[in-house]
Amino acid sequence: MSSRSASAGHCFYSPSCTATIAFGIAYRRQPFPSTGKSKFHSKCLSIGFCCHRTFSYFTVSPTASTMVDSTNKGKRKVSPLPKLNGRLLCLGIEGSANKFGCGVIAHSPAPSAEPEAGEGSSSTSAHARHKNPATIVTVLSNVRHTYITPPGEGFLPSDTARHHREWAIKVISEAVRKAGIRISDLDCIAYTKGPGMGTPLQVGSLVARTLSLLHGIPLIGVNHCVGHIEMGRQITSSHNPVVLYVSGGNTQVIAYSQQRYRIFGETLDIAIGNCLDRFARIIRLRNDPSPGYNIELEARKGRRFIPLPFGTKGMDVTLAGLLTAIEQLTKDKRYRSWDSRASRAQGRGSALPPGEALVVEEDQDNHIANGQEVATEEDVITPQDLCFSLQETTFAMLVEITERAMAHVGAKDVLIVGGVGSNMRLQEMMGIMASERNGRVFATDESFCIDNGIMIAQAGLLAFRMGQTTPIEKATITQRFRTDQVHVSWRA
Amino acid sequence: MTISASHHLLDQAMLIKQGAEAKVYSLDSLLPQPTIYWPPSGPSKPSSTAQIQQTTAPKCSVILKYRFKKQYRHPALDLSLTRSRLAFEARALARCTRAGVVVPHVMWVDDRNGVIGMERIDGWSVREVLGGGAEGEMTVEEEDEEEIGEMEMERSKDQVDSINADETESEGWTALRSKGVTKEHLMTSIGRAIAKLHGTAIIHGDLTTSNMMVRFTPNGSEPYEIVLIDFGLSSTATLPEHYAVDLYVLERAFASTHPQSEGLYAGVLAAYAEGLGEKKWRPIQTKLKEVRLRGRKRDMTG
């Protein structure tokens, strides 16, 4: 238990970059030339304790907005959102899985004084005015704490809930402090109603109800998936994209129509993030900062492509069989686990500090880099090769179903949201696919891809502006809450 | 490197559309247009030239489906997927033809370059005949929220049907009606065609009204026939379950694309049951009821 909380302590961060950040990915997209071709640039990947995030990585040229119009068949509808009379503040509380996140968002009427939040450094403003040009959306704070389990273990609902209980107050007060507001200033409080794990969800809703009663602030229950989509749309200014929502619990291809986010394709068994996490557990990869990120790093060192079952069914995917197949490969006699490779490396005389598996792997690879050809001739399968093959296969499946959905609805844009969406390789593959179709890809960085409080606040505030609130006696949670159950009243 | 024959054909062909998986091209003929030399003294020169062109050109009209190399995929993965999918499509079509199911004839298979050439069907898709929504629209717009979940495959990819559709949907229906065809009769034909297909143990995988063509048969016993197209998602079936899912996909397609003619679908099933025979139909019928209740896409808390 003590080791868990110790490792968990690394992941506390906020947009101001003052807290420690386990990792960060920043990238930018080029503005699109008039041909509509998408260019996708992975700018940098910084692994360390701090990363600088700005909101300027999406430069949307005027061409882009006209493109959106044309894909919308010229009949652009007027946003049903009522005009703002003043600044509205919303606190979002998210705790559907192993992250407890909290964020404060502000919607204010257009030409108002820019540095309204006061604390210049801690407030980051997103000027995405695709929806309602008269609104300025500002992210005042976005704080998150992740519950990290030891290698080879997943997070259990009860332990996760305990983590959330432990951190709820700290995270919320930090978010409020960063935002430079008082809780009583808030206009509404949004919390994740579902989908997710029951007990962790309950912690979030309990905290939300308590705050609501204490301060007399209206509550809004938010669908987690809709939160992801709304935040993605907001920061990427992508008006009506096909959404690929990929996370630990969800794998869905979504498109908007008639005030619903409709699911065109999804996983038939396990989610992509679940598949990656479980694979990380099988090969005993660290869960810090996240298993998926460690797989991504290892996959870059993979050399050998090992065929795995390719399970697309129309616009659906199936991943369970693939996981079984790759698990079998780890029992193959050609397979070299970390341990066997580490001991070999040790035999060569490199001292390995115990308990620093990830660092060890890096060192080791420098050794192996010389002997790489030898290794391939040897006909061995390394964990890196498996990571590489797993990513290539599963992501190709995801890109394929997204492409089907695009062809189906005639959309040009793709928006990737969810934790797995922060994977650079997935973004790259999607970018290539979109450019083959003269489309564009939008993705966000890990602070918005991975579960966070601000997305709940964003979706909650949109609903609040449409006059929706959740009465306290209905402020419950539900583990199964489909994306298409939500009435998206704030979109035309 | 020399250019492959397939690419040479693609260069000549006209790109019709880019589906989900492949680019679809139309080509007048697989063969190069012959240049015929007529001796100047030949008496019947102009008429016979015209004759040759008239007889050859429309008959050899080809649809080329080009599964182009997907750059986002690992080359090894891309090659194996393209090959296996193309080979299966060609094999399924060939097996159907042998078993007497009316499908486009396969005229060209180049699995290395991912090109399959098929006979072009002149006619209308059933969707056009029944007056479904236009191609390329946000199809979901006419669909009910309940419908959309399962309907994802409907009209999804490689819609070869729009190719031949110079006419509007009303024209297709008018032409059929002038031959004395009723909608009920059309449903019966569809049911029979699917029964025949399932009789060969092949399931289509993407049965929608867009993937069924209506073609006139001037010399046949019936005034028209149903041609099933686009076997890109087909597979072989072993269990009643597979057939039932295939039928269910069509059922959802009908419900969402043709809400006004939903009642007609019963006619399809009746003809299907009749075509397949009581013994084969029973287990499928039971399974179909199960599949309808399954509702993976629905909320499970009820």
mmCIF file of C-alpha atoms in Angstrom, chain A residues 153-487:
data_model
loop_
_atom_site.group_PDB
_atom_site.id
_atom_site.type_symbol
_atom_site.label_atom_id
_atom_site.label_comp_id
_atom_site.label_asym_id
_atom_site.label_seq_id
_atom_site.Cartn_x
_atom_site.Cartn_y
_atom_site.Cartn_z
ATOM 1 C CA GLU A 153 -1.586 -5.072 -11.466
ATOM 2 C CA GLY A 154 -4.667 -3.232 -12.584
ATOM 3 C CA PHE A 155 -6.716 -0.859 -10.494
ATOM 4 C CA LEU A 156 -9.492 -2.354 -8.455
ATOM 5 C CA PRO A 157 -12.696 -0.367 -7.919
ATOM 6 C CA SER A 158 -12.497 -0.308 -4.127
ATOM 7 C CA ASP A 159 -8.832 0.735 -4.037
ATOM 8 C CA THR A 160 -9.463 3.352 -6.704
ATOM 9 C CA ALA A 161 -12.374 4.741 -4.716
ATOM 10 C CA ARG A 162 -10.142 4.903 -1.658
ATOM 11 C CA HIS A 163 -7.602 6.861 -3.690
ATOM 12 C CA HIS A 164 -10.291 9.233 -4.878
ATOM 13 C CA ARG A 165 -11.582 9.787 -1.354
ATOM 14 C CA GLU A 166 -8.065 10.516 -0.226
ATOM 15 C CA TRP A 167 -7.376 13.015 -2.978
ATOM 16 C CA ALA A 168 -10.757 14.599 -3.704
ATOM 17 C CA ILE A 169 -10.450 17.534 -1.335
ATOM 18 C CA LYS A 170 -6.823 18.242 -2.224
ATOM 19 C CA VAL A 171 -7.462 18.171 -5.952
ATOM 20 C CA ILE A 172 -10.587 20.303 -5.761
ATOM 21 C CA SER A 173 -9.083 22.939 -3.496
ATOM 22 C CA GLU A 174 -6.010 23.058 -5.718
ATOM 23 C CA ALA A 175 -8.207 23.548 -8.791
ATOM 24 C CA VAL A 176 -10.188 26.305 -7.142
ATOM 25 C CA ARG A 177 -7.034 27.977 -5.869
ATOM 26 C CA LYS A 178 -5.377 27.822 -9.300
ATOM 27 C CA ALA A 179 -8.455 29.299 -10.892
ATOM 28 C CA GLY A 180 -8.278 32.225 -8.512
ATOM 29 C CA ILE A 181 -11.919 31.984 -7.551
ATOM 30 C CA ARG A 182 -13.958 31.017 -4.532
ATOM 31 C CA ILE A 183 -16.288 28.067 -4.606
ATOM 32 C CA SER A 184 -19.239 30.381 -4.010
ATOM 33 C CA ASP A 185 -18.416 32.165 -7.296
ATOM 34 C CA LEU A 186 -19.315 29.073 -9.256
ATOM 35 C CA ASP A 187 -22.465 29.028 -11.322
ATOM 36 C CA CYS A 188 -22.692 25.271 -11.538
ATOM 37 C CA ILE A 189 -20.932 22.087 -10.596
ATOM 38 C CA ALA A 190 -20.635 19.286 -13.143
ATOM 39 C CA TYR A 191 -19.748 15.735 -12.216
ATOM 40 C CA THR A 192 -19.334 12.499 -14.140
ATOM 41 C CA LYS A 193 -22.560 10.559 -14.007
ATOM 42 C CA GLY A 194 -21.175 7.665 -16.013
ATOM 43 C CA PRO A 195 -20.032 5.466 -17.629
ATOM 44 C CA GLY A 196 -17.274 4.118 -15.456
ATOM 45 C CA MET A 197 -16.505 2.080 -12.392
ATOM 46 C CA GLY A 198 -19.256 2.293 -9.825
ATOM 47 C CA THR A 199 -17.406 3.006 -6.618
ATOM 48 C CA PRO A 200 -14.989 5.606 -8.013
ATOM 49 C CA LEU A 201 -17.899 7.341 -9.725
ATOM 50 C CA GLN A 202 -19.732 7.424 -6.453
ATOM 51 C CA VAL A 203 -16.925 9.356 -4.788
ATOM 52 C CA GLY A 204 -17.119 12.056 -7.453
ATOM 53 C CA SER A 205 -20.869 12.376 -7.245
ATOM 54 C CA LEU A 206 -20.826 12.428 -3.465
ATOM 55 C CA VAL A 207 -18.311 15.244 -3.411
ATOM 56 C CA ALA A 208 -20.319 17.118 -6.037
ATOM 57 C CA ARG A 209 -23.556 16.761 -4.101
ATOM 58 C CA THR A 210 -21.906 17.892 -0.912
ATOM 59 C CA LEU A 211 -20.449 21.002 -2.526
ATOM 60 C CA SER A 212 -23.744 21.723 -4.199
ATOM 61 C CA LEU A 213 -25.641 21.581 -0.922
ATOM 62 C CA LEU A 214 -23.017 23.489 1.011
ATOM 63 C CA HIS A 215 -22.939 26.409 -1.372
ATOM 64 C CA GLY A 216 -26.337 26.188 -3.000
ATOM 65 C CA ILE A 217 -24.921 25.656 -6.498
ATOM 66 C CA PRO A 218 -26.873 23.735 -9.145
ATOM 67 C CA LEU A 219 -25.561 20.316 -10.185
ATOM 68 C CA ILE A 220 -25.206 18.807 -13.635
ATOM 69 C CA GLY A 221 -24.549 15.141 -14.278
ATOM 70 C CA VAL A 222 -22.378 14.707 -17.361
ATOM 71 C CA ASN A 223 -21.791 11.748 -19.628
ATOM 72 C CA HIS A 224 -18.084 11.064 -19.598
ATOM 73 C CA CYS A 225 -17.871 10.369 -23.346
ATOM 74 C CA VAL A 226 -19.749 13.556 -24.197
ATOM 75 C CA GLY A 227 -17.293 15.419 -21.985
ATOM 76 C CA HIS A 228 -14.414 14.061 -24.035
ATOM 77 C CA ILE A 229 -16.089 14.998 -27.297
ATOM 78 C CA GLU A 230 -17.065 18.511 -26.220
ATOM 79 C CA MET A 231 -13.616 19.309 -24.890
ATOM 80 C CA GLY A 232 -12.018 17.926 -28.038
ATOM 81 C CA ARG A 233 -14.294 20.022 -30.212
ATOM 82 C CA GLN A 234 -13.656 23.088 -28.129
ATOM 83 C CA ILE A 235 -9.895 23.067 -28.187
ATOM 84 C CA THR A 236 -9.474 21.834 -31.732
ATOM 85 C CA SER A 237 -12.168 24.045 -33.276
ATOM 86 C CA SER A 238 -13.313 21.133 -35.316
ATOM 87 C CA HIS A 239 -16.933 21.727 -36.035
ATOM 88 C CA ASN A 240 -18.515 18.447 -37.004
ATOM 89 C CA PRO A 241 -15.958 15.658 -37.055
ATOM 90 C CA VAL A 242 -16.176 11.918 -36.895
ATOM 91 C CA VAL A 243 -15.027 11.194 -33.378
ATOM 92 C CA LEU A 244 -12.855 8.269 -32.457
ATOM 93 C CA TYR A 245 -13.163 7.826 -28.736
ATOM 94 C CA VAL A 246 -10.484 5.482 -27.465
ATOM 95 C CA SER A 247 -9.788 4.979 -23.798
ATOM 96 C CA GLY A 248 -9.427 2.328 -21.160
ATOM 97 C CA GLY A 249 -13.121 1.610 -21.035
ATOM 98 C CA ASN A 250 -14.413 2.759 -24.393
ATOM 99 C CA THR A 251 -13.724 2.286 -28.056
ATOM 100 C CA GLN A 252 -16.308 4.020 -30.183
ATOM 101 C CA VAL A 253 -16.623 5.738 -33.522
ATOM 102 C CA ILE A 254 -19.115 8.533 -33.132
ATOM 103 C CA ALA A 255 -20.745 11.069 -35.409
ATOM 104 C CA TYR A 256 -23.190 13.782 -34.518
ATOM 105 C CA SER A 257 -26.647 13.905 -35.944
ATOM 106 C CA GLN A 258 -29.837 15.512 -34.763
ATOM 107 C CA GLN A 259 -28.785 16.337 -31.244
ATOM 108 C CA ARG A 260 -27.262 12.976 -30.500
ATOM 109 C CA TYR A 261 -23.772 11.620 -30.662
ATOM 110 C CA ARG A 262 -24.460 8.436 -32.530
ATOM 111 C CA ILE A 263 -22.289 5.402 -32.236
ATOM 112 C CA PHE A 264 -21.392 4.004 -35.628
ATOM 113 C CA GLY A 265 -18.929 1.418 -34.534
ATOM 114 C CA GLU A 266 -17.506 0.166 -31.305
ATOM 115 C CA THR A 267 -15.655 -2.682 -29.742
ATOM 116 C CA LEU A 268 -17.494 -5.943 -29.512
ATOM 117 C CA ASP A 269 -15.607 -7.059 -26.437
ATOM 118 C CA ILE A 270 -12.858 -5.152 -24.618
ATOM 119 C CA ALA A 271 -11.773 -1.564 -25.079
ATOM 120 C CA ILE A 272 -8.492 -0.684 -26.747
ATOM 121 C CA GLY A 273 -7.073 0.876 -23.594
ATOM 122 C CA ASN A 274 -8.045 -2.182 -21.658
ATOM 123 C CA CYS A 275 -6.312 -4.341 -24.228
ATOM 124 C CA LEU A 276 -3.120 -2.268 -24.005
ATOM 125 C CA ASP A 277 -3.214 -2.132 -20.210
ATOM 126 C CA ARG A 278 -3.672 -5.839 -19.905
ATOM 127 C CA PHE A 279 -0.861 -6.479 -22.331
ATOM 128 C CA ALA A 280 1.358 -4.184 -20.289
ATOM 129 C CA ARG A 281 0.455 -6.267 -17.274
ATOM 130 C CA ILE A 282 1.328 -9.471 -19.112
ATOM 131 C CA ILE A 283 4.791 -8.272 -20.032
ATOM 132 C CA ARG A 284 5.099 -6.533 -16.657
ATOM 133 C CA LEU A 285 5.528 -3.035 -17.948
ATOM 134 C CA ARG A 286 5.261 -0.225 -15.449
ATOM 135 C CA ASN A 287 1.959 1.557 -14.876
ATOM 136 C CA ASP A 288 3.734 4.825 -14.309
ATOM 137 C CA PRO A 289 2.903 7.250 -15.840
ATOM 138 C CA SER A 290 0.545 5.032 -17.770
ATOM 139 C CA PRO A 291 0.863 1.567 -19.267
ATOM 140 C CA GLY A 292 -0.176 2.781 -22.693
ATOM 141 C CA TYR A 293 2.531 5.393 -22.742
ATOM 142 C CA ASN A 294 5.169 2.853 -21.789
ATOM 143 C CA ILE A 295 3.957 0.597 -24.580
ATOM 144 C CA GLU A 296 4.262 3.504 -26.974
ATOM 145 C CA LEU A 297 7.857 4.076 -25.929
ATOM 146 C CA GLU A 298 8.757 0.413 -26.186
ATOM 147 C CA ALA A 299 7.024 0.088 -29.531
ATOM 148 C CA ARG A 300 9.401 2.613 -31.017
ATOM 149 C CA LYS A 301 12.212 0.182 -30.352
ATOM 150 C CA GLY A 302 10.357 -2.723 -31.920
ATOM 151 C CA ARG A 303 11.899 -4.011 -35.127
ATOM 152 C CA ARG A 304 9.965 -7.053 -36.017
ATOM 153 C CA PHE A 305 6.334 -7.154 -37.096
ATOM 154 C CA ILE A 306 4.592 -10.230 -35.836
ATOM 155 C CA PRO A 307 1.237 -10.978 -37.464
ATOM 156 C CA LEU A 308 -1.701 -10.845 -35.073
ATOM 157 C CA PRO A 309 -5.410 -11.467 -35.662
ATOM 158 C CA PHE A 310 -6.998 -8.503 -37.408
ATOM 159 C CA GLY A 311 -10.535 -8.200 -36.096
ATOM 160 C CA THR A 312 -12.639 -5.636 -37.868
ATOM 161 C CA LYS A 313 -16.289 -6.421 -38.474
ATOM 162 C CA GLY A 314 -17.808 -3.717 -40.543
ATOM 163 C CA MET A 315 -17.430 -0.672 -38.339
ATOM 164 C CA ASP A 316 -16.846 -2.687 -35.198
ATOM 165 C CA VAL A 317 -13.651 -4.149 -33.847
ATOM 166 C CA THR A 318 -12.906 -7.127 -31.684
ATOM 167 C CA LEU A 319 -9.786 -7.130 -29.543
ATOM 168 C CA ALA A 320 -10.094 -9.974 -27.081
ATOM 169 C CA GLY A 321 -8.804 -12.589 -29.480
ATOM 170 C CA LEU A 322 -5.833 -10.456 -30.343
ATOM 171 C CA LEU A 323 -4.955 -10.129 -26.672
ATOM 172 C CA THR A 324 -5.093 -13.881 -26.244
ATOM 173 C CA ALA A 325 -2.905 -14.360 -29.287
ATOM 174 C CA ILE A 326 -0.275 -11.950 -28.070
ATOM 175 C CA GLU A 327 -0.366 -13.533 -24.645
ATOM 176 C CA GLN A 328 0.390 -16.859 -26.284
ATOM 177 C CA LEU A 329 3.391 -15.280 -27.970
ATOM 178 C CA THR A 330 4.865 -14.457 -24.583
ATOM 179 C CA LYS A 331 4.885 -18.198 -23.934
ATOM 180 C CA ASP A 332 6.602 -18.851 -27.231
ATOM 181 C CA LYS A 333 10.098 -20.234 -26.829
ATOM 182 C CA ARG A 334 11.445 -17.488 -29.056
ATOM 183 C CA TYR A 335 10.169 -14.910 -26.600
ATOM 184 C CA ARG A 336 12.733 -13.111 -24.441
ATOM 185 C CA SER A 337 11.231 -11.421 -21.440
ATOM 186 C CA TRP A 338 12.704 -8.414 -19.672
ATOM 187 C CA ASP A 339 14.202 -10.706 -17.036
ATOM 188 C CA SER A 340 16.056 -12.921 -19.441
ATOM 189 C CA ARG A 341 17.311 -9.940 -21.379
ATOM 190 C CA ALA A 342 18.252 -8.110 -18.225
ATOM 191 C CA SER A 343 20.232 -11.070 -16.933
ATOM 192 C CA ARG A 344 22.030 -11.317 -20.233
ATOM 193 C CA ALA A 345 22.826 -7.655 -20.057
ATOM 194 C CA GLN A 346 24.018 -8.170 -16.547
ATOM 195 C CA GLY A 347 26.222 -10.969 -17.780
ATOM 196 C CA ARG A 348 27.846 -8.387 -19.997
ATOM 197 C CA GLY A 349 28.677 -6.451 -16.933
ATOM 198 C CA SER A 350 26.150 -3.640 -16.783
ATOM 199 C CA ALA A 351 25.030 -3.160 -13.241
ATOM 200 C CA LEU A 352 21.295 -2.846 -13.022
ATOM 201 C CA PRO A 353 19.851 -0.898 -10.164
ATOM 202 C CA PRO A 354 16.848 -2.868 -8.953
ATOM 203 C CA GLY A 355 13.397 -1.360 -9.181
ATOM 204 C CA GLU A 356 14.176 0.931 -12.073
ATOM 205 C CA ALA A 357 12.871 -1.221 -14.816
ATOM 206 C CA LEU A 358 12.193 1.554 -17.286
ATOM 207 C CA VAL A 359 15.624 3.077 -16.986
ATOM 208 C CA VAL A 360 17.116 -0.352 -17.271
ATOM 209 C CA GLU A 361 15.338 -0.895 -20.518
ATOM 210 C CA GLU A 362 16.756 2.283 -21.952
ATOM 211 C CA ASP A 363 20.278 1.331 -20.977
ATOM 212 C CA GLN A 364 19.805 -2.104 -22.200
ATOM 213 C CA ASP A 365 18.689 -0.930 -25.527
ATOM 214 C CA ASN A 366 21.855 0.954 -26.061
ATOM 215 C CA HIS A 367 23.609 -2.336 -25.595
ATOM 216 C CA ILE A 368 21.206 -4.148 -27.789
ATOM 217 C CA ALA A 369 21.386 -1.509 -30.486
ATOM 218 C CA ASN A 370 24.805 -2.807 -31.407
ATOM 219 C CA GLY A 371 23.639 -6.373 -31.351
ATOM 220 C CA GLN A 372 20.327 -5.662 -33.030
ATOM 221 C CA GLU A 373 21.108 -7.531 -36.215
ATOM 222 C CA VAL A 374 22.388 -10.425 -34.207
ATOM 223 C CA ALA A 375 19.172 -10.429 -32.249
ATOM 224 C CA THR A 376 16.993 -10.581 -35.333
ATOM 225 C CA GLU A 377 19.080 -13.309 -36.837
ATOM 226 C CA GLU A 378 18.649 -15.186 -33.630
ATOM 227 C CA ASP A 379 14.907 -15.330 -34.319
ATOM 228 C CA VAL A 380 13.800 -14.017 -30.979
ATOM 229 C CA ILE A 381 10.710 -12.063 -30.070
ATOM 230 C CA THR A 382 11.331 -9.166 -27.753
ATOM 231 C CA PRO A 383 8.725 -7.366 -25.672
ATOM 232 C CA GLN A 384 9.446 -4.343 -27.851
ATOM 233 C CA ASP A 385 8.526 -6.289 -30.955
ATOM 234 C CA LEU A 386 5.281 -7.306 -29.325
ATOM 235 C CA CYS A 387 4.511 -3.726 -28.318
ATOM 236 C CA PHE A 388 5.236 -2.618 -31.860
ATOM 237 C CA SER A 389 3.108 -5.319 -33.468
ATOM 238 C CA LEU A 390 0.279 -4.762 -31.019
ATOM 239 C CA GLN A 391 0.169 -1.065 -31.733
ATOM 240 C CA GLU A 392 0.459 -1.466 -35.486
ATOM 241 C CA THR A 393 -2.330 -4.026 -35.612
ATOM 242 C CA THR A 394 -4.816 -2.507 -33.201
ATOM 243 C CA PHE A 395 -4.335 1.023 -34.461
ATOM 244 C CA ALA A 396 -4.732 -0.100 -38.058
ATOM 245 C CA MET A 397 -8.046 -1.582 -36.990
ATOM 246 C CA LEU A 398 -9.125 1.646 -35.348
ATOM 247 C CA VAL A 399 -8.099 3.729 -38.338
ATOM 248 C CA GLU A 400 -9.951 1.371 -40.625
ATOM 249 C CA ILE A 401 -13.252 1.625 -38.760
ATOM 250 C CA THR A 402 -12.867 5.372 -38.551
ATOM 251 C CA GLU A 403 -12.342 5.475 -42.281
ATOM 252 C CA ARG A 404 -15.477 3.420 -42.803
ATOM 253 C CA ALA A 405 -17.463 5.805 -40.679
ATOM 254 C CA MET A 406 -16.051 8.756 -42.608
ATOM 255 C CA ALA A 407 -17.048 7.191 -45.893
ATOM 256 C CA HIS A 408 -20.444 6.395 -44.445
ATOM 257 C CA VAL A 409 -21.386 9.848 -43.263
ATOM 258 C CA GLY A 410 -19.313 11.726 -45.818
ATOM 259 C CA ALA A 411 -17.266 13.549 -43.206
ATOM 260 C CA LYS A 412 -13.785 14.890 -43.762
ATOM 261 C CA ASP A 413 -12.605 15.606 -40.252
ATOM 262 C CA VAL A 414 -11.570 13.199 -37.535
ATOM 263 C CA LEU A 415 -11.275 14.042 -33.897
ATOM 264 C CA ILE A 416 -9.440 11.638 -31.613
ATOM 265 C CA VAL A 417 -10.328 11.794 -27.950
ATOM 266 C CA GLY A 418 -9.728 9.582 -24.942
ATOM 267 C CA GLY A 419 -6.577 8.423 -23.231
ATOM 268 C CA VAL A 420 -5.319 6.245 -26.064
ATOM 269 C CA GLY A 421 -5.817 9.246 -28.324
ATOM 270 C CA SER A 422 -2.668 10.771 -26.889
ATOM 271 C CA ASN A 423 -0.635 8.044 -28.564
ATOM 272 C CA MET A 424 1.505 9.652 -31.234
ATOM 273 C CA ARG A 425 1.558 6.610 -33.452
ATOM 274 C CA LEU A 426 -2.227 6.469 -33.554
ATOM 275 C CA GLN A 427 -2.366 10.156 -34.364
ATOM 276 C CA GLU A 428 0.218 9.697 -37.082
ATOM 277 C CA MET A 429 -1.621 6.782 -38.679
ATOM 278 C CA MET A 430 -4.892 8.649 -38.537
ATOM 279 C CA GLY A 431 -3.204 11.634 -40.123
ATOM 280 C CA ILE A 432 -2.005 9.555 -43.047
ATOM 281 C CA MET A 433 -5.426 8.038 -43.535
ATOM 282 C CA ALA A 434 -7.116 11.427 -43.422
ATOM 283 C CA SER A 435 -4.704 12.892 -45.931
ATOM 284 C CA GLU A 436 -5.455 9.988 -48.272
ATOM 285 C CA ARG A 437 -9.065 11.124 -48.095
ATOM 286 C CA ASN A 438 -8.252 14.845 -48.193
ATOM 287 C CA GLY A 439 -9.373 15.173 -44.640
ATOM 288 C CA ARG A 440 -7.957 16.470 -41.425
ATOM 289 C CA VAL A 441 -7.178 15.028 -38.048
ATOM 290 C CA PHE A 442 -7.622 16.774 -34.770
ATOM 291 C CA ALA A 443 -6.200 15.492 -31.577
ATOM 292 C CA THR A 444 -5.404 16.930 -28.231
ATOM 293 C CA ASP A 445 -2.461 16.478 -25.952
ATOM 294 C CA GLU A 446 -2.475 14.268 -22.900
ATOM 295 C CA SER A 447 -3.882 16.895 -20.553
ATOM 296 C CA PHE A 448 -7.151 16.832 -22.451
ATOM 297 C CA CYS A 449 -7.065 13.349 -23.942
ATOM 298 C CA ILE A 450 -6.666 11.575 -20.656
ATOM 299 C CA ASP A 451 -9.590 11.849 -18.279
ATOM 300 C CA ASN A 452 -9.738 15.261 -16.712
ATOM 301 C CA GLY A 453 -12.093 17.504 -14.837
ATOM 302 C CA ILE A 454 -12.150 20.324 -17.335
ATOM 303 C CA MET A 455 -13.948 18.315 -19.989
ATOM 304 C CA ILE A 456 -16.705 17.535 -17.512
ATOM 305 C CA ALA A 457 -16.897 21.226 -16.695
ATOM 306 C CA GLN A 458 -17.099 22.124 -20.388
ATOM 307 C CA ALA A 459 -19.900 19.687 -21.204
ATOM 308 C CA GLY A 460 -21.644 20.569 -17.969
ATOM 309 C CA LEU A 461 -21.523 24.270 -18.633
ATOM 310 C CA LEU A 462 -22.903 23.819 -22.142
ATOM 311 C CA ALA A 463 -25.816 21.880 -20.701
ATOM 312 C CA PHE A 464 -26.240 24.460 -17.947
ATOM 313 C CA ARG A 465 -26.435 27.257 -20.488
ATOM 314 C CA MET A 466 -29.250 25.362 -22.147
ATOM 315 C CA GLY A 467 -31.052 25.347 -18.848
ATOM 316 C CA GLN A 468 -30.355 21.771 -17.863
ATOM 317 C CA THR A 469 -29.625 20.939 -14.257
ATOM 318 C CA THR A 470 -29.738 17.733 -12.276
ATOM 319 C CA PRO A 471 -31.854 17.932 -9.110
ATOM 320 C CA ILE A 472 -30.041 16.616 -6.067
ATOM 321 C CA GLU A 473 -32.270 13.572 -5.675
ATOM 322 C CA LYS A 474 -31.457 12.576 -9.257
ATOM 323 C CA ALA A 475 -27.749 13.250 -8.963
ATOM 324 C CA THR A 476 -26.897 9.582 -9.107
ATOM 325 C CA ILE A 477 -24.373 7.619 -11.067
ATOM 326 C CA THR A 478 -24.712 4.886 -13.632
ATOM 327 C CA GLN A 479 -21.977 2.495 -14.697
ATOM 328 C CA ARG A 480 -23.464 2.032 -18.127
ATOM 329 C CA PHE A 481 -24.358 5.274 -19.798
ATOM 330 C CA ARG A 482 -24.197 5.215 -23.547
ATOM 331 C CA THR A 483 -22.993 8.184 -25.528
ATOM 332 C CA ASP A 484 -26.116 8.189 -27.667
ATOM 333 C CA GLN A 485 -28.413 8.445 -24.662
ATOM 334 C CA VAL A 486 -27.529 12.070 -24.109
ATOM 335 C CA HIS A 487 -29.685 14.744 -25.653
#
